[in-house]
Short mmCIF file of N, CA and C in Angstrom, two decimals:
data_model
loop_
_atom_site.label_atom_id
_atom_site.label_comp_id
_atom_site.label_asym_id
_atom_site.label_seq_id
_atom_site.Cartn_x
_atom_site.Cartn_y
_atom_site.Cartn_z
N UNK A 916 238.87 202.35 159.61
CA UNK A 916 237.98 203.23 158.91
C UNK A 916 236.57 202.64 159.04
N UNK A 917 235.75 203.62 160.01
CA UNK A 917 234.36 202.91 159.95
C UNK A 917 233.64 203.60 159.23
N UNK A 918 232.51 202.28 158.32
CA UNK A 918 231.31 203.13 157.58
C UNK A 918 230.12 202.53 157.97
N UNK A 919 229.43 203.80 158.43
CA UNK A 919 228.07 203.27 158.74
C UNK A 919 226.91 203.26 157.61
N UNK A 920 226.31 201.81 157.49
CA UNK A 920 225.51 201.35 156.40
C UNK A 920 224.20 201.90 157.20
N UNK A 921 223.50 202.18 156.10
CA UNK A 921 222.03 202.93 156.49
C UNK A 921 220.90 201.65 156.37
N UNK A 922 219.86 201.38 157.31
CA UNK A 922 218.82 200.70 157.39
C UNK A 922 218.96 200.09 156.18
N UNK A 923 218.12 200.99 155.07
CA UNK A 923 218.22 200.69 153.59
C UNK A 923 219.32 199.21 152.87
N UNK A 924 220.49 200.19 153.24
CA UNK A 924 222.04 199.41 152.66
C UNK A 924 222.00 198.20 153.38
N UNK A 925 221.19 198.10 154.65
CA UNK A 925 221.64 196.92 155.27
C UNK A 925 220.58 195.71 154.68
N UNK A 926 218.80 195.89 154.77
CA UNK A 926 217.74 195.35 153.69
C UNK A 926 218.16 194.69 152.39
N UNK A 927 218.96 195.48 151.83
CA UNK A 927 219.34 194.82 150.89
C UNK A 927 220.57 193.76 150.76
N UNK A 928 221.13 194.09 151.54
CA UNK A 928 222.26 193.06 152.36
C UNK A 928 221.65 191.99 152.23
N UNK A 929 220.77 192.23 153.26
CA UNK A 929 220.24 190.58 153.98
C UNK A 929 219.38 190.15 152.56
N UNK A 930 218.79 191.10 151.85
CA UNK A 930 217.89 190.59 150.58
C UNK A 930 218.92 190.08 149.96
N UNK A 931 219.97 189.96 149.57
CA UNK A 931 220.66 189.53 148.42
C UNK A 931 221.23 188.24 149.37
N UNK A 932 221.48 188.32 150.87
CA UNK A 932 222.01 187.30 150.96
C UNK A 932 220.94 186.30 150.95
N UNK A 933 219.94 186.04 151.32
CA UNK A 933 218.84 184.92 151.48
C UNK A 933 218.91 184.79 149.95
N UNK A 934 219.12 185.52 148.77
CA UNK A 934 218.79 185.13 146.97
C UNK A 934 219.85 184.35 146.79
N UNK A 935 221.24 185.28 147.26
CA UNK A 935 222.46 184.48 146.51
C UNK A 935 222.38 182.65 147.06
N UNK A 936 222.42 182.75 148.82
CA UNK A 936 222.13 181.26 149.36
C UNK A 936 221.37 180.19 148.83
N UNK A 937 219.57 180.91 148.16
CA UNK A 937 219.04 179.81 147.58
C UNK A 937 219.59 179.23 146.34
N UNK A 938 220.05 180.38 145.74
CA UNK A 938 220.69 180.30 144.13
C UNK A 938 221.71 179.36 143.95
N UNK A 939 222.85 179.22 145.25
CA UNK A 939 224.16 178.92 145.00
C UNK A 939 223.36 177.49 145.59
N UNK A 940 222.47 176.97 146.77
CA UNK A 940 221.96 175.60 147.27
C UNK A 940 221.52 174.68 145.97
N UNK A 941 220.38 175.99 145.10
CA UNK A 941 220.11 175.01 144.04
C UNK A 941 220.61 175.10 143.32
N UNK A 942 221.39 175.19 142.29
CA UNK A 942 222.56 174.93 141.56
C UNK A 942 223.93 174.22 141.90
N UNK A 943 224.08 173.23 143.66
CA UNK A 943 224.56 172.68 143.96
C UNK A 943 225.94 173.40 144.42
N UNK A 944 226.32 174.45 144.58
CA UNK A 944 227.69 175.61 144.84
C UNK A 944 227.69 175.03 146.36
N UNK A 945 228.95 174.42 146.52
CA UNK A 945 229.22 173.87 147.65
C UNK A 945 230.01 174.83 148.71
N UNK A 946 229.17 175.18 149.90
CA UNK A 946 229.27 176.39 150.78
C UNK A 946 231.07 175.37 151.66
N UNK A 947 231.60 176.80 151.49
CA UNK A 947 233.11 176.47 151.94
C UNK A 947 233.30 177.05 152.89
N UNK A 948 232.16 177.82 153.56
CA UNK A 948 231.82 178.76 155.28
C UNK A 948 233.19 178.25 156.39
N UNK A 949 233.42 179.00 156.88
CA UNK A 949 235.17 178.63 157.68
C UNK A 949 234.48 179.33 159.15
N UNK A 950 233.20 179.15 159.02
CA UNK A 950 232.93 179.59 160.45
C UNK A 950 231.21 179.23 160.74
N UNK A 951 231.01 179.38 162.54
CA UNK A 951 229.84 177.97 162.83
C UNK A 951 228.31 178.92 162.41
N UNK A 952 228.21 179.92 162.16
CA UNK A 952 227.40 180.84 161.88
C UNK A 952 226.20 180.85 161.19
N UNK A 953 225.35 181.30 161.12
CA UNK A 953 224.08 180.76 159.61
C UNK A 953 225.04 180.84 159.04
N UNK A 954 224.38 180.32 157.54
CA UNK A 954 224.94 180.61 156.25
C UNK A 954 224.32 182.14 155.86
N UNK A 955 222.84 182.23 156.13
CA UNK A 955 222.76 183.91 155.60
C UNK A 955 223.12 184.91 156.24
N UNK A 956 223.57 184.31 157.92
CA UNK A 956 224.24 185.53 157.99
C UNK A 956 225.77 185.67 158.25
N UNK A 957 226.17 184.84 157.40
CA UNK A 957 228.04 185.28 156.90
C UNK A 957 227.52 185.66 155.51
N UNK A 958 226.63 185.24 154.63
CA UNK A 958 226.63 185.61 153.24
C UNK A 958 225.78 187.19 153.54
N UNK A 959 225.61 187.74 154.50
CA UNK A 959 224.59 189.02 154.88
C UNK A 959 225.89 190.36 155.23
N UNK A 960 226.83 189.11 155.85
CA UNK A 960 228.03 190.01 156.49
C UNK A 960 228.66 190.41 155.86
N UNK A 961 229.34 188.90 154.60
CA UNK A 961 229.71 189.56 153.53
C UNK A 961 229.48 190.57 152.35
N UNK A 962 228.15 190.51 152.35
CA UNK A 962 227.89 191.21 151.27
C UNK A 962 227.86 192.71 151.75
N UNK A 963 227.55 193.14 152.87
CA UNK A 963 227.29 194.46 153.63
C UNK A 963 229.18 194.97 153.82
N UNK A 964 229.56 194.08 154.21
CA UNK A 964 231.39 194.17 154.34
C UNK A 964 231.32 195.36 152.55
N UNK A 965 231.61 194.00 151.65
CA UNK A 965 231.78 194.41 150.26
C UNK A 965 230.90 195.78 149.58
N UNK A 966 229.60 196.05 150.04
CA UNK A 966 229.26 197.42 150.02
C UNK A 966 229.67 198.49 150.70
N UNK A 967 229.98 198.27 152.42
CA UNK A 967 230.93 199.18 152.86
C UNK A 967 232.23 199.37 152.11
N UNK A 968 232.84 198.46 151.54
CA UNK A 968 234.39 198.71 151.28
C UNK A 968 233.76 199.88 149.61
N UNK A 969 233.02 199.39 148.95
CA UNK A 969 232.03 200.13 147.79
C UNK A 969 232.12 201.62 148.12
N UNK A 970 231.43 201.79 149.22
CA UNK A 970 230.72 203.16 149.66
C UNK A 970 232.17 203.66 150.01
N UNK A 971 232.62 203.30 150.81
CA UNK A 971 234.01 204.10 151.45
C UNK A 971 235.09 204.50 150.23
N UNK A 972 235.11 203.46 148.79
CA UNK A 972 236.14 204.10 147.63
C UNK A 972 235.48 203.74 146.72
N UNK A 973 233.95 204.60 146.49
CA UNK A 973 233.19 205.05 145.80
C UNK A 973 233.20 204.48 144.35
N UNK A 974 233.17 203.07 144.88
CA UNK A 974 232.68 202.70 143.74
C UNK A 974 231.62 201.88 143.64
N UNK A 975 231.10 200.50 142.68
CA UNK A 975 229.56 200.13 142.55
C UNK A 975 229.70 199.14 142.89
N UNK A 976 228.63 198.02 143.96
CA UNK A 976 228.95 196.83 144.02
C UNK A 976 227.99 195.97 143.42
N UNK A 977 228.78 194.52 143.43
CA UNK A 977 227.79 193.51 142.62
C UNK A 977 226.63 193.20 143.22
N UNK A 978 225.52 193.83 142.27
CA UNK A 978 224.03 193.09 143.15
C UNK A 978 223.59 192.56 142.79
N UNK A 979 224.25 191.33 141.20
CA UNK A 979 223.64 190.17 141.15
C UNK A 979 223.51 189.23 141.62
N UNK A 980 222.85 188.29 141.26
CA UNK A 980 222.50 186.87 141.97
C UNK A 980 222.16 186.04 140.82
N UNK A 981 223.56 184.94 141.04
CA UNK A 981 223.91 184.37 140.37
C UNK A 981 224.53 183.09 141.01
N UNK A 982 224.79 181.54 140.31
CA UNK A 982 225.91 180.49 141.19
C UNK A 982 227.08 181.43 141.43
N UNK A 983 227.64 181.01 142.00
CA UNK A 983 229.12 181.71 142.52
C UNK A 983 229.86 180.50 142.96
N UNK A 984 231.27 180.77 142.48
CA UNK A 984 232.33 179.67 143.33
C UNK A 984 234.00 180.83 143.14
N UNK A 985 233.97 181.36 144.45
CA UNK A 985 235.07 182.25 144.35
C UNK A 985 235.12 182.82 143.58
N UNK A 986 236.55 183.25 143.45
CA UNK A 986 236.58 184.84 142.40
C UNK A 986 236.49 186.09 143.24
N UNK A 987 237.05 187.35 142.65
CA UNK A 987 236.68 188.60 143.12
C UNK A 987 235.44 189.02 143.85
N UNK A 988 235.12 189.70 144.49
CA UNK A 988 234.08 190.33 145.19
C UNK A 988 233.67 191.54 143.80
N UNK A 989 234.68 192.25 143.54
CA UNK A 989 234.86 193.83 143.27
C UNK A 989 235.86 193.95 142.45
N UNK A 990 236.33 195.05 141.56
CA UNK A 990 237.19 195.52 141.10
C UNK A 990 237.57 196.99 141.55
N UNK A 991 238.82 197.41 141.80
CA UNK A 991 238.96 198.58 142.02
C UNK A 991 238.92 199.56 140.76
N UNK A 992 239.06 200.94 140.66
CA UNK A 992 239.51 201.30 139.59
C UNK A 992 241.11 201.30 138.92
N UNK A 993 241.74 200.79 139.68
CA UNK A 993 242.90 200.10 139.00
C UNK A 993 243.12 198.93 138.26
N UNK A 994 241.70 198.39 138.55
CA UNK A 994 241.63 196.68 137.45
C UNK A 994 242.18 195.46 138.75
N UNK A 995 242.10 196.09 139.77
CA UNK A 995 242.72 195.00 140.94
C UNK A 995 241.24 193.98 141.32
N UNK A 996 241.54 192.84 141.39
CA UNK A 996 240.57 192.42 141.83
C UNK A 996 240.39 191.87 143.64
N UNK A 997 239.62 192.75 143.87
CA UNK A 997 239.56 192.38 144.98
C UNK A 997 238.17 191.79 146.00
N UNK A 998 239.28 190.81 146.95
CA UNK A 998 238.09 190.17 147.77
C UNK A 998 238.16 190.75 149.07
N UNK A 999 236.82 190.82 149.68
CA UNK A 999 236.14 191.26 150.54
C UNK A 999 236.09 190.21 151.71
N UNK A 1000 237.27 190.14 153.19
CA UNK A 1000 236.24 189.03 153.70
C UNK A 1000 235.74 189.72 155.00
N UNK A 1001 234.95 189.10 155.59
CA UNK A 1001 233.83 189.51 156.92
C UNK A 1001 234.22 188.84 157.93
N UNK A 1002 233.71 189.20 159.09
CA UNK A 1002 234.29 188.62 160.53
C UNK A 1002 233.50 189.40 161.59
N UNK A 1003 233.15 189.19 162.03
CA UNK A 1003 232.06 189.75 163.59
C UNK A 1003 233.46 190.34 164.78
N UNK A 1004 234.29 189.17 164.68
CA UNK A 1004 235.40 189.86 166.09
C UNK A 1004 236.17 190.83 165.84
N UNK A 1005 236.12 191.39 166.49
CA UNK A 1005 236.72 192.88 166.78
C UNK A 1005 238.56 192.05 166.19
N UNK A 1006 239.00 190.86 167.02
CA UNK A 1006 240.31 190.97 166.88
C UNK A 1006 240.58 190.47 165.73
N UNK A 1007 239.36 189.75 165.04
CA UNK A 1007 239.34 188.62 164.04
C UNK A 1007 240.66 188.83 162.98
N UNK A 1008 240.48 187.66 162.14
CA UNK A 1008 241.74 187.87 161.10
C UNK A 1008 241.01 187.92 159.61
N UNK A 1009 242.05 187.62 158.68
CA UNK A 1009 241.42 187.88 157.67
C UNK A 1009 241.91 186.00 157.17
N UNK A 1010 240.55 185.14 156.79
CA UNK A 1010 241.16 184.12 156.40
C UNK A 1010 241.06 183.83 154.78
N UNK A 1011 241.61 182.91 154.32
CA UNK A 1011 241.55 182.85 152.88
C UNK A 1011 241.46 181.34 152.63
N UNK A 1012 240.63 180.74 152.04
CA UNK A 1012 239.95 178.94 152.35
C UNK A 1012 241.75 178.72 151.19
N UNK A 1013 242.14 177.49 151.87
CA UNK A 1013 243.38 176.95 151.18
C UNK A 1013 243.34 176.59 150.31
N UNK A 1014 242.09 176.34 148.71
CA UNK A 1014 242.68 176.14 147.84
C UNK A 1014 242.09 177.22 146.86
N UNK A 1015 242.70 178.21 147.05
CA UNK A 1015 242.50 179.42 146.34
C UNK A 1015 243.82 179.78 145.99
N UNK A 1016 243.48 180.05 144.02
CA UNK A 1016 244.83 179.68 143.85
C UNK A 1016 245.65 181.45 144.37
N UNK A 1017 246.32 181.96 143.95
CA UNK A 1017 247.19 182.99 143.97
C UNK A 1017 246.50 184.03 142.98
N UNK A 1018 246.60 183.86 141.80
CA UNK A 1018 246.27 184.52 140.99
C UNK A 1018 244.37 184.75 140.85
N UNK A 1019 243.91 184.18 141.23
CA UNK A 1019 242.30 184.38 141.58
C UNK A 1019 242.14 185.84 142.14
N UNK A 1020 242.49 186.01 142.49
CA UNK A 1020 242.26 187.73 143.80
C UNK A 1020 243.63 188.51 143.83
N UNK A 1021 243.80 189.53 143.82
CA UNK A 1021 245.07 190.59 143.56
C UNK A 1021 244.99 191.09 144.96
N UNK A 1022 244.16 191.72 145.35
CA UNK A 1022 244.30 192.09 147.13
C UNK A 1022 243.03 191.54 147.87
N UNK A 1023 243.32 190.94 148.87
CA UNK A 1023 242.59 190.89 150.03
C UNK A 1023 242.46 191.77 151.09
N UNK A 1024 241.03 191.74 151.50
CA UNK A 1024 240.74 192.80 152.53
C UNK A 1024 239.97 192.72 153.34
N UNK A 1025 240.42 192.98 155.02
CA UNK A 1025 239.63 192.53 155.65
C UNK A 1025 238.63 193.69 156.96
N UNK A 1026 237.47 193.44 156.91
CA UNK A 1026 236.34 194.26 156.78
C UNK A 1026 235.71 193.48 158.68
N UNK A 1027 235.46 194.63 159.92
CA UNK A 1027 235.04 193.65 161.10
C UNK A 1027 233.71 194.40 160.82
N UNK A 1028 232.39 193.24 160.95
CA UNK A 1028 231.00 193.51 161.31
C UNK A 1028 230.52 193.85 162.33
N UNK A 1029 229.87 195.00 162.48
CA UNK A 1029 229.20 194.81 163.95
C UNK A 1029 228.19 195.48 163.42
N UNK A 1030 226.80 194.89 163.36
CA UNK A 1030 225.16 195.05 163.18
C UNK A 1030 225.18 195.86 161.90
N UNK A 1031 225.10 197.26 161.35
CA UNK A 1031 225.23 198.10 160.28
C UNK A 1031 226.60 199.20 160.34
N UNK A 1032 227.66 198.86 161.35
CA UNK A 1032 228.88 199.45 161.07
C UNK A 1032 229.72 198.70 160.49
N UNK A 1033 230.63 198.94 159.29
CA UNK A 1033 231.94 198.16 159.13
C UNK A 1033 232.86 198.54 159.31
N UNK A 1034 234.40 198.20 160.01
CA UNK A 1034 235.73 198.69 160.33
C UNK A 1034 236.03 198.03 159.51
N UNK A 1035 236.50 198.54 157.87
CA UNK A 1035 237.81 198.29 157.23
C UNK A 1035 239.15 198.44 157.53
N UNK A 1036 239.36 196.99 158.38
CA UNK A 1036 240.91 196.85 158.53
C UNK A 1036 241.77 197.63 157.52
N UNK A 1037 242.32 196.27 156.81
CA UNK A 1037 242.95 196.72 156.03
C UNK A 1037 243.16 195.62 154.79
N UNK A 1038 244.63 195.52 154.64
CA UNK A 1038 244.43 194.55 153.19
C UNK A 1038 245.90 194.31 153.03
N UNK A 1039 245.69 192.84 151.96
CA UNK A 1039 247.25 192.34 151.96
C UNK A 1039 246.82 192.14 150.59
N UNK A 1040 248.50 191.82 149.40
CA UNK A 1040 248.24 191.34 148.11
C UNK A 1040 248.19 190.23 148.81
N UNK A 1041 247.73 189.36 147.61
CA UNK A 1041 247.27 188.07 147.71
C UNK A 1041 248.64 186.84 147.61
N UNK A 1042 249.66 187.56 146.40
CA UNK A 1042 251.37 186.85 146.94
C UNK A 1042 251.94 186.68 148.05
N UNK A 1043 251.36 188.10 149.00
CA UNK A 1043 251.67 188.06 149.96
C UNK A 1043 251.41 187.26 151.31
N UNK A 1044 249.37 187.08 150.67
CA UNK A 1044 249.03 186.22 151.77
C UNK A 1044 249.03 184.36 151.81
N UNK A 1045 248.60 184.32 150.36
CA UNK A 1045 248.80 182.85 150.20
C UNK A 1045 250.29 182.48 150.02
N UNK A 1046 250.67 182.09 151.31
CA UNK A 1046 251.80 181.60 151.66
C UNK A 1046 251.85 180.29 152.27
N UNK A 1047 252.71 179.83 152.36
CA UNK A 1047 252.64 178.41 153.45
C UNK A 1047 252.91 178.73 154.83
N UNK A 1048 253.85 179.66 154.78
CA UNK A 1048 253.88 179.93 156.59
C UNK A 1048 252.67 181.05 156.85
N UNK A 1049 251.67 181.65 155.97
CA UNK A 1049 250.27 181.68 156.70
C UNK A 1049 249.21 180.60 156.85
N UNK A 1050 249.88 179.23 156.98
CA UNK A 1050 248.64 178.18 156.86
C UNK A 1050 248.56 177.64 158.66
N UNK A 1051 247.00 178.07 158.85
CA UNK A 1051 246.96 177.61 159.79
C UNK A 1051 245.67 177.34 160.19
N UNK A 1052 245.31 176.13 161.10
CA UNK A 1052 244.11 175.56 161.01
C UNK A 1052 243.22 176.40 162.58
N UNK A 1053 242.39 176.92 162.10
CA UNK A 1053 241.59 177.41 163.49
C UNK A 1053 240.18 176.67 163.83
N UNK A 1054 240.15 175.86 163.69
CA UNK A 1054 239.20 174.86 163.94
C UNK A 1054 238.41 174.29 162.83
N UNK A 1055 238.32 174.76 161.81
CA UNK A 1055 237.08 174.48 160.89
C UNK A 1055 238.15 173.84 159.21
N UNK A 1056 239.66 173.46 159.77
CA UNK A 1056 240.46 173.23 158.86
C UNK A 1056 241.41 174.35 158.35
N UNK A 1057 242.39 173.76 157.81
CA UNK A 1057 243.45 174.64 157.06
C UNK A 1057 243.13 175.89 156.68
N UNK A 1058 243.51 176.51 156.43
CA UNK A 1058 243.54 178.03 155.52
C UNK A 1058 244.55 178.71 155.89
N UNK A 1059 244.88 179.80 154.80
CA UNK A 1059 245.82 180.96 154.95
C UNK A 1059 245.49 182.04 155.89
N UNK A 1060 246.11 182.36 157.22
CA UNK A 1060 245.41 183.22 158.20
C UNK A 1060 246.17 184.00 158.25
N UNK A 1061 245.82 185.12 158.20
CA UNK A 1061 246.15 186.67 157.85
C UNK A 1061 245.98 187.90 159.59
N UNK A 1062 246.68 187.95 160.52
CA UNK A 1062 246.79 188.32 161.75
C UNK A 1062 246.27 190.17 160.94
N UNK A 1063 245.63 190.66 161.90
CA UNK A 1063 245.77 192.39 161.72
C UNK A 1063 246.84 193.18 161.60
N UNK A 1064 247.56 192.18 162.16
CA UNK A 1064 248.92 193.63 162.23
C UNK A 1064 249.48 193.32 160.98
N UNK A 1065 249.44 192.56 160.58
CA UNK A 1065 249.94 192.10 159.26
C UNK A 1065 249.42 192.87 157.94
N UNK A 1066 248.66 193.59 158.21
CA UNK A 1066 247.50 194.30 156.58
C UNK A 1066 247.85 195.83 156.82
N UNK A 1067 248.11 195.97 155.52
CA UNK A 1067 248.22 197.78 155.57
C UNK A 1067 246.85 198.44 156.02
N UNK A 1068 247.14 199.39 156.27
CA UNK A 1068 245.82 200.12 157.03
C UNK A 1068 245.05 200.58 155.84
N UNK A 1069 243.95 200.66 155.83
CA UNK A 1069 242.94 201.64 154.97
C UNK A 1069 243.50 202.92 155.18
N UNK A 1070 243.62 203.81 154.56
CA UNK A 1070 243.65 205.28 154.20
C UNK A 1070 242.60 205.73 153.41
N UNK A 1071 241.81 207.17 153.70
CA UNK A 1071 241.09 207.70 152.17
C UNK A 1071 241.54 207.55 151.12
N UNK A 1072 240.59 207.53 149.86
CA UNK A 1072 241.38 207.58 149.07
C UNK A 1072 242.47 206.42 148.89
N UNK A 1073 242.38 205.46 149.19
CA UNK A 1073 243.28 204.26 148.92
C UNK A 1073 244.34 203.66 147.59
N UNK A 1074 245.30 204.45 147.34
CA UNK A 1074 245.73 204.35 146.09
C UNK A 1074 245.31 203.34 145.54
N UNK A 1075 245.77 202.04 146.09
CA UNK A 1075 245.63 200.63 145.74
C UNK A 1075 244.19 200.01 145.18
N UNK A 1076 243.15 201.02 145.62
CA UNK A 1076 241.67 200.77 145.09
C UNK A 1076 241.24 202.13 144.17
N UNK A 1077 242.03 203.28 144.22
CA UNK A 1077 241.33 204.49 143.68
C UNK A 1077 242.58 204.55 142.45
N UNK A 1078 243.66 204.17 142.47
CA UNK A 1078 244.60 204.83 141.40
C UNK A 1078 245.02 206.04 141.64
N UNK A 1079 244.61 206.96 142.30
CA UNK A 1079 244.64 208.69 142.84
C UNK A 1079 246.38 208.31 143.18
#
């Protein structure tokens, strides 16, 4: 499911990511980045990911700026909390840093970047993904790695985020 972010949607992307980066540097929030990239622009990717997934099941995303150390991205209207992650490759996976506990995030979802389009993969519960036989190290250390074929597909209307 692709959504295309407008000029606008994307400005503010990158504005919140350069705020959240200085915010989380000075207040000492130790960046846990699982890939060789700036830091503002995985925190640019992510945040544009998490407004696409917003825009596509119409609901509001967080545009504060604040420390951050994990936790939800979003809530659906079912009370699910869900995280948002980003990735530039088309084949990419969805990873989850290894010490995140289980109960922190209810579904994961994974979102591919390319400039102001996002392809919402899809999404796994989080029982499902933090597993031990998803632990696997792709260069930058351990984590829970989540393959595509593995995530239910996005549909409109997404029960799992809309309640419908």
């Amino acid at each position: 499911m692709i959504i295309h972010m407008t000029p606008s949607e994307s400005a503010i992307a990158h504005m919140l990511a350069v705020m959240r980066n200085t915010t989380a540097r000075q207040n000492g929030v130790k960046d846990k980045q699982m890939g060789n990239q700036d830091p503002i622009e995985i925190d640019r990717d992510g945040i544009i990911a998490e407004m696409a997934f917003c825009k596509a099941f119409n609901l509001y995303p967080d545009l504060s700026v604040y420390p951050r150390k994990g936790g939800a991205d979003l809530f659906g209207r079912t009370k699910k909390k869900i995280d948002v992650k980003a990735t530039r490759y088309k084949t990419g996976r969805l990873v989850i840093h290894i010490d995140k506990p289980v109960d922190e995030v209810d579904i994961y979802a994974l979102a591919v970047v390319d400039g102001d389009n996002v392809d919402l993969i899809g999404y796994i519960e989080s029982e499902k993904a933090i597993r031990e036989q998803h632990i696997r190290n792709l260069g930058h250390g351990n984590g829970y790695v989540i393959d595509q074929d593995q995530l239910i597909k996005f549909k409109p209307n997404e029960t799992i985020v809309t309640g419908k």
